[in-house]
Coordinates of C-alpha atoms and ligand atoms in Angstrom, one line a residue:
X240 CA 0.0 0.0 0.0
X241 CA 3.0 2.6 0.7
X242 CA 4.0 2.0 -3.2
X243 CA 0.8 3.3 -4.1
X244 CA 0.4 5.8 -1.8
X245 CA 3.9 7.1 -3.0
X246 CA 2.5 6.8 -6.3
X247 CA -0.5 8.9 -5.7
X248 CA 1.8 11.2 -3.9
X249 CA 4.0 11.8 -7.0
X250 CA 0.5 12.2 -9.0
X251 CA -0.5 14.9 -6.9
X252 CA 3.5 16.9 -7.2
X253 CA 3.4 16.1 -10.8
X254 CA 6.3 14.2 -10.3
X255 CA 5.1 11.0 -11.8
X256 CA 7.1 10.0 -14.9
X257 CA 4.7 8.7 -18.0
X258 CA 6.0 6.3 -20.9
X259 CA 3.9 6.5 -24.1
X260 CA 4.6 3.3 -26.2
X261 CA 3.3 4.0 -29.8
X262 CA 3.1 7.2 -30.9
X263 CA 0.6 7.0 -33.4
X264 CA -3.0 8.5 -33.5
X265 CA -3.5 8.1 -29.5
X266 CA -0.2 7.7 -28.6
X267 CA 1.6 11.2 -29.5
X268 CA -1.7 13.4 -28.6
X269 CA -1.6 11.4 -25.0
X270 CA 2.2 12.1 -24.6
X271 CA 1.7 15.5 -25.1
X272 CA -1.7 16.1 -23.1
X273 CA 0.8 14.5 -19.8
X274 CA 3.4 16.5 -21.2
X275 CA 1.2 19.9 -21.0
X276 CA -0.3 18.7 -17.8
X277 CA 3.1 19.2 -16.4
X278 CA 4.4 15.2 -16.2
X279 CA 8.1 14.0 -17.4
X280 CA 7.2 12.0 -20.7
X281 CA 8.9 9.0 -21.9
X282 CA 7.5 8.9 -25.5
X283 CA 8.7 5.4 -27.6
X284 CA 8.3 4.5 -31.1
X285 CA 9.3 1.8 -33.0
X286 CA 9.4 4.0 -36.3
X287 CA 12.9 6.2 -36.4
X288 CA 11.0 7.9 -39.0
X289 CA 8.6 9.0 -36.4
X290 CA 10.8 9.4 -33.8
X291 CA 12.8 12.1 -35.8
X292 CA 9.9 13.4 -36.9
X293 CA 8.4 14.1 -33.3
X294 CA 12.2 15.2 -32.3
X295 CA 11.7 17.8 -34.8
X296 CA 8.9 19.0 -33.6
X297 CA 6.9 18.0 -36.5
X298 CA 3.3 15.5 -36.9
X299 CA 3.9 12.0 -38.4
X300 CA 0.1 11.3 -37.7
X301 CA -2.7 12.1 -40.5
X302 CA -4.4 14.2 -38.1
X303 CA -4.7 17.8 -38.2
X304 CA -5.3 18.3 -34.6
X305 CA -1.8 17.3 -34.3
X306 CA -0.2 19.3 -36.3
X307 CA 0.7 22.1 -33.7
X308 CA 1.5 21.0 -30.8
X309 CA 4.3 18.7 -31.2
X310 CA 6.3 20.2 -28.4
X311 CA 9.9 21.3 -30.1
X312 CA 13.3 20.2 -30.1
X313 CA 15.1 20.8 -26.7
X314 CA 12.0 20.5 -24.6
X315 CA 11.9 20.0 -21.1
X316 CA 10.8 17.1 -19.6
X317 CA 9.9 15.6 -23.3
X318 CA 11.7 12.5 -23.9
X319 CA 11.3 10.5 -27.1
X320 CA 13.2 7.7 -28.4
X321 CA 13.0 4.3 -30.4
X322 CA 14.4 2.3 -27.4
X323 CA 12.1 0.5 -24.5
X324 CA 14.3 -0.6 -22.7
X325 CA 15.8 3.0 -22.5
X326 CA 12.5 5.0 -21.3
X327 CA 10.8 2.5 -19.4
X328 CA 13.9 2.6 -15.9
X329 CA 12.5 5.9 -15.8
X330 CA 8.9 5.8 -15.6
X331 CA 5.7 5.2 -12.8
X332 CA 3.6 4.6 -15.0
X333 CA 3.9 2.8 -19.0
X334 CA 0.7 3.4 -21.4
X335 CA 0.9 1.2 -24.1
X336 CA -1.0 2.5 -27.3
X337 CA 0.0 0.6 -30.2
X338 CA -2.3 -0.9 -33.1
X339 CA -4.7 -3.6 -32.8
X340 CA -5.7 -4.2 -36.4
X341 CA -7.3 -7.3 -37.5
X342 CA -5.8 -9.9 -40.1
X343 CA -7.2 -10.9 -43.7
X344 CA -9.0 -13.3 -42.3
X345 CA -11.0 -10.7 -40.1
X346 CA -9.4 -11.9 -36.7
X347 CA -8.0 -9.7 -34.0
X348 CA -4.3 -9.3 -34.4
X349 CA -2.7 -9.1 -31.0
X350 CA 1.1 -9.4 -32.2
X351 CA 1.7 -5.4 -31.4
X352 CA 0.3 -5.6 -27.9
X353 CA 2.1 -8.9 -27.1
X354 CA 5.6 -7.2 -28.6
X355 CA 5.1 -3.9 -26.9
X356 CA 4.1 -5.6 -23.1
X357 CA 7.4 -8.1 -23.9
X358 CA 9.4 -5.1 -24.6
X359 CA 8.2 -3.0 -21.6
X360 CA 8.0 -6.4 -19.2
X361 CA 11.9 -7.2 -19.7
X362 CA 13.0 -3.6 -19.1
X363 CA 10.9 -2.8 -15.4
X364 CA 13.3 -2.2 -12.4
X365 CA 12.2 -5.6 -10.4
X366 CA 10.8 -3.9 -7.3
X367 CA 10.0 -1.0 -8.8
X368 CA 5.5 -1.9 -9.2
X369 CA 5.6 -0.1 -12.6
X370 CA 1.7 0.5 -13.2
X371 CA 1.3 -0.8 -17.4
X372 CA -1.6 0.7 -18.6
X373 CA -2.9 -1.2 -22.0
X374 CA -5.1 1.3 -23.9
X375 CA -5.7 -0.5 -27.3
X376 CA -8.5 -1.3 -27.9
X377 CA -9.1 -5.1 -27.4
X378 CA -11.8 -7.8 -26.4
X379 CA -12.6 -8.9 -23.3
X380 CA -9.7 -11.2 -21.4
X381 CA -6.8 -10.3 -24.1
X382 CA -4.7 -7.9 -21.7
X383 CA -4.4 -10.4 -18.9
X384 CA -4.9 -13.2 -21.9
X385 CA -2.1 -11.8 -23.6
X386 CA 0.4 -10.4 -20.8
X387 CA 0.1 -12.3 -17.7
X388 CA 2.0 -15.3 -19.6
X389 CA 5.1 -13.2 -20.3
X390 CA 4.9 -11.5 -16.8
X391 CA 4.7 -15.4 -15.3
X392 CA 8.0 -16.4 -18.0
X393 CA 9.9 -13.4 -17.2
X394 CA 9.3 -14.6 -12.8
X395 CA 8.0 -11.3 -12.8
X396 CA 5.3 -10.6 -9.8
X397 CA 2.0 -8.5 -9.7
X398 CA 2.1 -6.2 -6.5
X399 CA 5.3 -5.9 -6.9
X400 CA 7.3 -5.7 -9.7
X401 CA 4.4 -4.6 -11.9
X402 CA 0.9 -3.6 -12.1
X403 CA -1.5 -3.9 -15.1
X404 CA -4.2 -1.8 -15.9
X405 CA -6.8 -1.2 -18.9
X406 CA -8.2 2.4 -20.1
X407 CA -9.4 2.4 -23.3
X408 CA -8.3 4.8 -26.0
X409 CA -11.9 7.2 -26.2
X410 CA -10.1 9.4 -29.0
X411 CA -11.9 10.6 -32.2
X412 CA -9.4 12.0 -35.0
X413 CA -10.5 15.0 -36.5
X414 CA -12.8 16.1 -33.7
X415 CA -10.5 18.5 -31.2
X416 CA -13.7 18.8 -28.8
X417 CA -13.2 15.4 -28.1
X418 CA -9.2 15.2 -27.9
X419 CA -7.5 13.3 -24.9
X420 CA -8.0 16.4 -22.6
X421 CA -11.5 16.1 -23.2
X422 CA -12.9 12.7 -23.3
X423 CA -14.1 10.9 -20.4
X424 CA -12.6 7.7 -19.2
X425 CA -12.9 4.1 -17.4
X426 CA -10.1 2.1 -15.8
X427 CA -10.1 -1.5 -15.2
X428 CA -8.0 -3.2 -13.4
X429 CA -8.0 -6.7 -10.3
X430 CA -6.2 -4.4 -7.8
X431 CA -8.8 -1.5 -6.7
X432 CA -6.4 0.8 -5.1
X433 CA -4.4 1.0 -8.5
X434 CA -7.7 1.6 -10.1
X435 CA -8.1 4.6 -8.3
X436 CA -4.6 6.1 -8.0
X437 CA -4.9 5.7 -12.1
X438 CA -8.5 7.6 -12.1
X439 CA -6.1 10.5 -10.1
X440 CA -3.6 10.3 -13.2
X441 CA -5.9 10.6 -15.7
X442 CA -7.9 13.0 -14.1
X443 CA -4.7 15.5 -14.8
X444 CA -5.0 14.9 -18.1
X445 CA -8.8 15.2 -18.8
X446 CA -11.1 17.4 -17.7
X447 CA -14.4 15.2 -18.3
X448 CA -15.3 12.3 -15.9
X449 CA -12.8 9.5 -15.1
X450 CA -13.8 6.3 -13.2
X451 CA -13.1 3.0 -12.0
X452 CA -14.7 0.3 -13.5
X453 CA -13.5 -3.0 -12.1
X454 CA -12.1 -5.5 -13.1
X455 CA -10.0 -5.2 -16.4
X456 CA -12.6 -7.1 -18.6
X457 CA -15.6 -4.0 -17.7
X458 CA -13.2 -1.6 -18.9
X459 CA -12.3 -4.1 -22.4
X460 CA -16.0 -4.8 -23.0
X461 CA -17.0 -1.1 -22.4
X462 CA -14.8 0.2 -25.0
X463 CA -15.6 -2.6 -27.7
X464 CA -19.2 -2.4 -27.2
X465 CA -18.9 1.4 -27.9
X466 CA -18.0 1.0 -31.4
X467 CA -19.8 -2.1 -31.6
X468 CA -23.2 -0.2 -31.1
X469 CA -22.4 2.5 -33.5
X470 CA -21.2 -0.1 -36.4
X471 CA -24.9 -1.4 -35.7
X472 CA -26.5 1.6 -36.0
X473 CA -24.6 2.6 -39.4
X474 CA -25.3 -0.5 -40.6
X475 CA -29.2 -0.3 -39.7
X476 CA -29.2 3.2 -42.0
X477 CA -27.1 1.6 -44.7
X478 CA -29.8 -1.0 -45.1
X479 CA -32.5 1.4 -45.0
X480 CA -30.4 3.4 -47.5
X481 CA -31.2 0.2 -50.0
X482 CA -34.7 -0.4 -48.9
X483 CA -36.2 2.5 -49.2
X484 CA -35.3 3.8 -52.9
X485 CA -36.9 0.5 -53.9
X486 CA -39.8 1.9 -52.5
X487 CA -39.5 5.6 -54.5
X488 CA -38.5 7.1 -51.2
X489 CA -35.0 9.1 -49.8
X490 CA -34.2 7.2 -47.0
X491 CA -32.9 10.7 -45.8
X492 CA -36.5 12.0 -45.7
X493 CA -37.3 9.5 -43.7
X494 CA -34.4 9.9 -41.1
X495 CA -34.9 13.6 -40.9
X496 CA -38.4 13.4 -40.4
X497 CA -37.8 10.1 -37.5
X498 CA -34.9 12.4 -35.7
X499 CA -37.9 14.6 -34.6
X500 CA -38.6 11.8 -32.0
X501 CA -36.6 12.4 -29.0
X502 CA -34.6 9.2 -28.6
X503 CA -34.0 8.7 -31.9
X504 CA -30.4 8.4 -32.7
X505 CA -29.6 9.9 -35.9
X506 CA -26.7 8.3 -38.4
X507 CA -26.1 8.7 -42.0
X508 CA -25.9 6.0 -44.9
X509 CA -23.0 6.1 -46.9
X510 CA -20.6 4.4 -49.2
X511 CA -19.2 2.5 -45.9
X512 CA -17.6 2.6 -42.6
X513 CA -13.8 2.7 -42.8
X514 CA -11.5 3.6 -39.9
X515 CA -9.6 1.7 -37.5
X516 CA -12.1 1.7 -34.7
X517 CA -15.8 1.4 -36.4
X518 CA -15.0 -1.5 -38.7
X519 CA -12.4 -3.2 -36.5
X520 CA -13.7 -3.1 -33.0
X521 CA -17.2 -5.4 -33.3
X522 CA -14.8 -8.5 -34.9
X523 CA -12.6 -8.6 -31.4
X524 CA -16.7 -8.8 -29.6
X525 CA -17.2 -11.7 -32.5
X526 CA -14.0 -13.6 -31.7
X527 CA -14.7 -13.3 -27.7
X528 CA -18.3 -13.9 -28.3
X529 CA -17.2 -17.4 -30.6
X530 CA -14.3 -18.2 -27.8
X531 CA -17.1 -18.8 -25.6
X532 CA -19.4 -20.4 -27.9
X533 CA -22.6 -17.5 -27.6
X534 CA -23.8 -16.6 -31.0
X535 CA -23.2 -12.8 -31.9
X536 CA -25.7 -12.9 -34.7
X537 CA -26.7 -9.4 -35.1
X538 CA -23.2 -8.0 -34.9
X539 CA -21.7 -10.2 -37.5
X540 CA -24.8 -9.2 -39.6
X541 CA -24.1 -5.1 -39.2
X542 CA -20.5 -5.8 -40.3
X543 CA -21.7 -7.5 -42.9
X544 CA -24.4 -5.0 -44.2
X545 CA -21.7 -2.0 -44.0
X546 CA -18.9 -4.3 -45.3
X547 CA -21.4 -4.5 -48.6
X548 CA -22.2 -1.0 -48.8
X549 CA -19.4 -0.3 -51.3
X550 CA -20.2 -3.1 -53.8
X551 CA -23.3 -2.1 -53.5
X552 CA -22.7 1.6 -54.8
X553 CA -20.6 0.6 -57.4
X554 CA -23.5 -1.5 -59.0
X555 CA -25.6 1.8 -59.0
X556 CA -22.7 3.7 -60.3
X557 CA -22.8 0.9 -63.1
X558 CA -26.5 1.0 -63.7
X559 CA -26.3 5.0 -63.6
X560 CA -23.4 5.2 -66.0
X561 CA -25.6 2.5 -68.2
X562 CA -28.3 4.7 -68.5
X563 CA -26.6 7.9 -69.1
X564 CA -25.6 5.4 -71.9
X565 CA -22.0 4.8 -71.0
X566 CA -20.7 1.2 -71.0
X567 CA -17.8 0.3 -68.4
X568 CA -14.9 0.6 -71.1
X569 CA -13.6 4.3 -71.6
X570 CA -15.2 5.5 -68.4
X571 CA -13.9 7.5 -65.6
X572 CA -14.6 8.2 -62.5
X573 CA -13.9 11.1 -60.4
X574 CA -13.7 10.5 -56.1
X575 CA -13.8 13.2 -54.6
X576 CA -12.5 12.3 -51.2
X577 CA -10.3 8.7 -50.5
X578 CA -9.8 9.1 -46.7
X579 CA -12.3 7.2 -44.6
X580 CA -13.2 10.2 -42.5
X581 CA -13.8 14.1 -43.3
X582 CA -11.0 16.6 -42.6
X583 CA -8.7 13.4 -41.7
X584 CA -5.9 12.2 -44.0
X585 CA -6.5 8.5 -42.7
X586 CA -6.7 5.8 -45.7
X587 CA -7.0 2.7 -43.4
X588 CA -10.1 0.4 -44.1
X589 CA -11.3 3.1 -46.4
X590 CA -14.5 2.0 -48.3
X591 CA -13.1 4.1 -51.0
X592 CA -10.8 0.7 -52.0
X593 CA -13.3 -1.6 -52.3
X594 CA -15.4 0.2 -54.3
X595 CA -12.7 1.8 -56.5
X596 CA -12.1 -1.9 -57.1
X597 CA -15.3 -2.6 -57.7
X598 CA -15.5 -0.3 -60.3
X599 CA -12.2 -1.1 -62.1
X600 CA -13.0 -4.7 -62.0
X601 CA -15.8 -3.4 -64.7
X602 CA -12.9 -1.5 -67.0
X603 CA -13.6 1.6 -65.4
X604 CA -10.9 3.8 -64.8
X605 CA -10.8 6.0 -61.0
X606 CA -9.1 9.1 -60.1
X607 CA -9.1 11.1 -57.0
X608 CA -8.4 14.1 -55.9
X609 CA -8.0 14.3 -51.6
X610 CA -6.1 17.1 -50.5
X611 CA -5.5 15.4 -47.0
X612 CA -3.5 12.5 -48.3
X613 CA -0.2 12.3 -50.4
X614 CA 0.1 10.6 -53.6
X615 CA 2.0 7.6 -51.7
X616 CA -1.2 6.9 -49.8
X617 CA -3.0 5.9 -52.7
X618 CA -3.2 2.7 -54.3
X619 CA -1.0 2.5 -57.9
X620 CA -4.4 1.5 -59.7
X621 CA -5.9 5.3 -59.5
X622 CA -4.8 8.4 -61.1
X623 CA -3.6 10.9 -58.8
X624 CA -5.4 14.3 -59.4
X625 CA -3.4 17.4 -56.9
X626 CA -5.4 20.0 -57.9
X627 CA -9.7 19.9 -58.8
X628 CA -9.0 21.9 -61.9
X629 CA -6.6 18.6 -62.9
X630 CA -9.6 16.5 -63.1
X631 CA -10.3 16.3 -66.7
X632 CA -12.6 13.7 -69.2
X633 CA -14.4 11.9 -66.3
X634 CA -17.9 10.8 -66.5
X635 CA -18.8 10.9 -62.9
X636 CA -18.3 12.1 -59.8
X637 CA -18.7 10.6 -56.3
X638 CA -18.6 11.9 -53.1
X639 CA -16.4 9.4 -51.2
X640 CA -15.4 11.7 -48.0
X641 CA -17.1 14.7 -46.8
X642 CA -14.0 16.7 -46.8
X643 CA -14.9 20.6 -46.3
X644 CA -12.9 20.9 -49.6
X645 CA -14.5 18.2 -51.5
X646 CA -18.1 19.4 -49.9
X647 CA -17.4 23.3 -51.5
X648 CA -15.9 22.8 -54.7
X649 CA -17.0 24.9 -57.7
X650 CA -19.2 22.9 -58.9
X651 CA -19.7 24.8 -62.1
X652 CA -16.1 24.8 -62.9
X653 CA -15.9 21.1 -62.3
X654 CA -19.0 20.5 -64.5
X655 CA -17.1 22.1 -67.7
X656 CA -14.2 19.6 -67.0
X657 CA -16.8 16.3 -67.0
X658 CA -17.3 14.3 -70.4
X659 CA -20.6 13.9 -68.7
X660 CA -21.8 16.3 -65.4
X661 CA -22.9 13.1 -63.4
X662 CA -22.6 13.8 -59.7
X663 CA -23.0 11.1 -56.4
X664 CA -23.4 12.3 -53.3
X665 CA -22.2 9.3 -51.4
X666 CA -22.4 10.5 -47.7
X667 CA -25.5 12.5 -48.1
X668 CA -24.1 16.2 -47.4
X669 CA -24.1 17.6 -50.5
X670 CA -27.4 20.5 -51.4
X671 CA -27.9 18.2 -54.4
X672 CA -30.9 20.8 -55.6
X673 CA -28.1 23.8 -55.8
X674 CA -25.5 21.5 -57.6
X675 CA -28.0 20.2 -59.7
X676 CA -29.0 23.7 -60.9
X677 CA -25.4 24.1 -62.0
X678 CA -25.7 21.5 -64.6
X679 CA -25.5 18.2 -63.2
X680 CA -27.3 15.3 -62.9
X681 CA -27.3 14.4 -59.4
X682 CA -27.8 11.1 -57.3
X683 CA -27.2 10.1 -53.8
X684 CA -26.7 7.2 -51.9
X685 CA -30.3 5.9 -50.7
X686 CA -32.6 8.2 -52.9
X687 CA -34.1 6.9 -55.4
X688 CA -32.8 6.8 -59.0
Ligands
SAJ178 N1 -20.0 6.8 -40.8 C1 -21.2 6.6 -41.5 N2 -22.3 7.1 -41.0 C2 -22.4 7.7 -39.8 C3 -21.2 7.8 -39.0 C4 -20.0 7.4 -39.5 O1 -21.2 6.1 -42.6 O2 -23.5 8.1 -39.4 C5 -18.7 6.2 -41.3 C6 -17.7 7.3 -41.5 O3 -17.8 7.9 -42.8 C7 -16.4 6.5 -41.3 C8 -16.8 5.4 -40.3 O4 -18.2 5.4 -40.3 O5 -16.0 5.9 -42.6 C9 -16.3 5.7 -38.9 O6 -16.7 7.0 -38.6 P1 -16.6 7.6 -37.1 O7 -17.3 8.9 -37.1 O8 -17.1 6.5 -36.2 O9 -15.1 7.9 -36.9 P2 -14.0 7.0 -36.2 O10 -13.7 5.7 -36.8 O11 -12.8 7.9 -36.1 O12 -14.5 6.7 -34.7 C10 -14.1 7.4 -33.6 C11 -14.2 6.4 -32.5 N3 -13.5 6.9 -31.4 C12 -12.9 5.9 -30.6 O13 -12.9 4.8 -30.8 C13 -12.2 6.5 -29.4 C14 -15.7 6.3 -32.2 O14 -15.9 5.5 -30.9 C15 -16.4 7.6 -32.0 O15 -17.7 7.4 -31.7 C16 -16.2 8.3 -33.3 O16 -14.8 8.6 -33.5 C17 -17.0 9.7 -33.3 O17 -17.7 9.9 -32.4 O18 -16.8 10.4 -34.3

């Protein structure tokens, strides 16, 4: 009990020293919201790219929130480096924040959290009761599933050399209102007392409700069933978005007018849910869920429905070329937007590839024009188009990714570029009435053709 109270102690003097491992996304805005809340930061990477990067000063994420507030080169109490084993003699307190994608096969790789805990296990000061702090997001079980056999093969021993902890990552790129300083968070973990000396950590570094869950497996769930639920709620809209066209109605009518209820939860249809939260998350509740043998029907269904959305557009895409008279040879299509967000440069798990597969699989050539990603971040397959007055001959136009700058393009300008003036609104933002009084003939994704 001393440790912790020691621990608390140094909370409360700002003395305690915090190691970031993974310095991507979450990673670098949480070392620099304990950085700016006046802790010593241990900041590790296993990218020297990023590492110089953040040395410099300088963003290596995709997100703009980012971009200025790298704290610069020479700065106090701000210590970044490639090297574990160098940062983590030094700290209280190790948050590991490092990916958890899934495979090809849709399962939940856990290779980065088992390297990073390995890495930060053989480096703790025996004695020392190092609190590891696992924020990935993960199922149920994985972060005693996955660490407690290297802690047992390293003789390692809970209470005293180490502690282990879970505190999911809440942290929306794009959205400052909701950056680490300002999302509320839970903490899981077996030992109560370190739950609670963690809820007086992260309470320096947000302002919004922190709390103590239980065990580690409350905190897991919590997290995955957040994204869970909103990948089900997409996916319901989505499905509506190819219902109700059939039926000669704008599913977005129909939304609108059902938002007027009070508890009605309001999403939007679109060409699909990319990210690496939204389409990634409800596959870790699917493995946990078939670990134990209890059907997760309606989950695996919403991933399915949203997983389909892009084919699906592509078909219309087809039939709306076909009936403009334009076969799949010799046509080109323009996205506007490849990034799976708005006003993020983020290509992971974009819908944007399937479907620009989708198309070319029909001999349809695809360009696109994205002003928040480079021309690396793009597959070889599409032409690359810099600048809006670049795009050139094409025959549609689809609204990928409601980028401000995609959203407010001169439309009449763009119109006098297009072999045909054919315009899809795939995320529902665009005033299709206005665009289409500048010449083009518009469609959307769940209005009717
Ligand atoms: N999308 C829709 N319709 C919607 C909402 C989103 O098609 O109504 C699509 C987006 O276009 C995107 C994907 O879903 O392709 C994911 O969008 P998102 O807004 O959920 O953004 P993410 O993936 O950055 O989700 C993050 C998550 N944050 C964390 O995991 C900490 C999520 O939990 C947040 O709810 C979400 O931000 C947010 O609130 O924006």
């Amino acid at each position: 009990m001393d440790v912790l109270r020691a621990f608390a102690d140094k909370i409360a003097d700002g003395q305690t020293k915090v190691g970031i491992i993974g310095l991507g996304y979450v990673g670098l805005p949480t070392a620099i919201g304990f950085h700016d809340a006046g802790f010593e930061v241990w900041g590790v990477d296993v990218s020297q790219r990023t590492v110089d990067l953040v040395l410099a000063g300088k963003n290596p994420t995709g997100d703009p929130d980012v971009d200025d507030i790298v704290p610069g080169p020479g700065t106090e109490r701000w210590n970044i480096t490639t090297s574990t084993p160098e940062a983590v003699p030094h700290c209280d307190v190790v948050l590991v924040t490092v990916p958890t994608p899934i495979t090809h096969d849709l399962k939940p790789d856990l290779s980065y959290v088992e390297a990073a805990g390995r890495a930060v296990f053989e480096s703790i000061k025996k004695g020392s009761n190092t609190i590891v702090v696992l924020e990935s997001t993960v199922y149920p079980g994985v972060t005693a599933q996955t660490w407690m056999p290297i802690i047992e093969e390293l003789g390692l021993v809970i209470g005293e050399d180490l502690e282990i902890a879970y505190c999911p990552e809440r942290f929306n790129p794009g959205d400052a209102a909701h950056g680490v300083r300002s999302v509320a968070r839970v903490i899981g973990c077996t030992n109560p007392d370190v739950g609670n000396a963690l809820v007086e950590l992260y309470s320096r570094l947000t302002s919004e409700d922190v709390r103590y869950v239980g065990k580690l497996e409350v905190a897991e769930a919590a997290k995955v069933i957040e994204n869970v639920q909103r990948d089900i709620n997409i996916a319901l809209v989505n499905e509506l978005a190819r219902i109700f066209p059939a039926l000669d109605v704008d599913v977005e009518d129909v939304l609108s007018a059902a938002a007027t209820k009070w508890n009605f939860h309001r999403y939007t249809p679109g060409v699909g849910v990319g990210g690496h939260c939204i389409p990634v998350d409800p596959y870790y509740m699917i493995q946990r869920a078939a670990d134990v043998g209890v059907p997760a029907g309606l989950i695996t269904a919403a991933r399915a429905v949203n997983r389909s959305m892009p084919n699906h557009v592509a078909q219309v895409l087809i039939d709306i070329l076909w009936k403009a008279g334009l076969s799949a040879e010799n046509t080109k299509v323009l996205f506007l937007g490849w990034s799976y967000k708005a006003e993020v440069g983020d290509p992971r798990e974009t819908p944007a590839e399937p479907l620009a597969e989708a198309l070319q699989n029909r001999g349809i050539q695809v360009g696109v024009f994205d002003p928040h990603l480079s021309e690396e971040s793009l597959p070889d397959s599409v032409e690359f188009i810099g600048d809006i007055s670049e795009a050139k001959g094409f025959n549609l136009a689809v609204l990928v990714t409601a980028h401000k700058v995609c959203v407010e393009l001169d439309w009449s300008a763009l119109a006098s570029n297009m072999n045909t003036a054919i315009l899809y609104d795939g995320r529902r933002v665009l005033d299709l009435e206005a665009i289409g009084a500048q010449g083009w003939e518009v469609y959307a994704v769940g209005r009717p053709l």
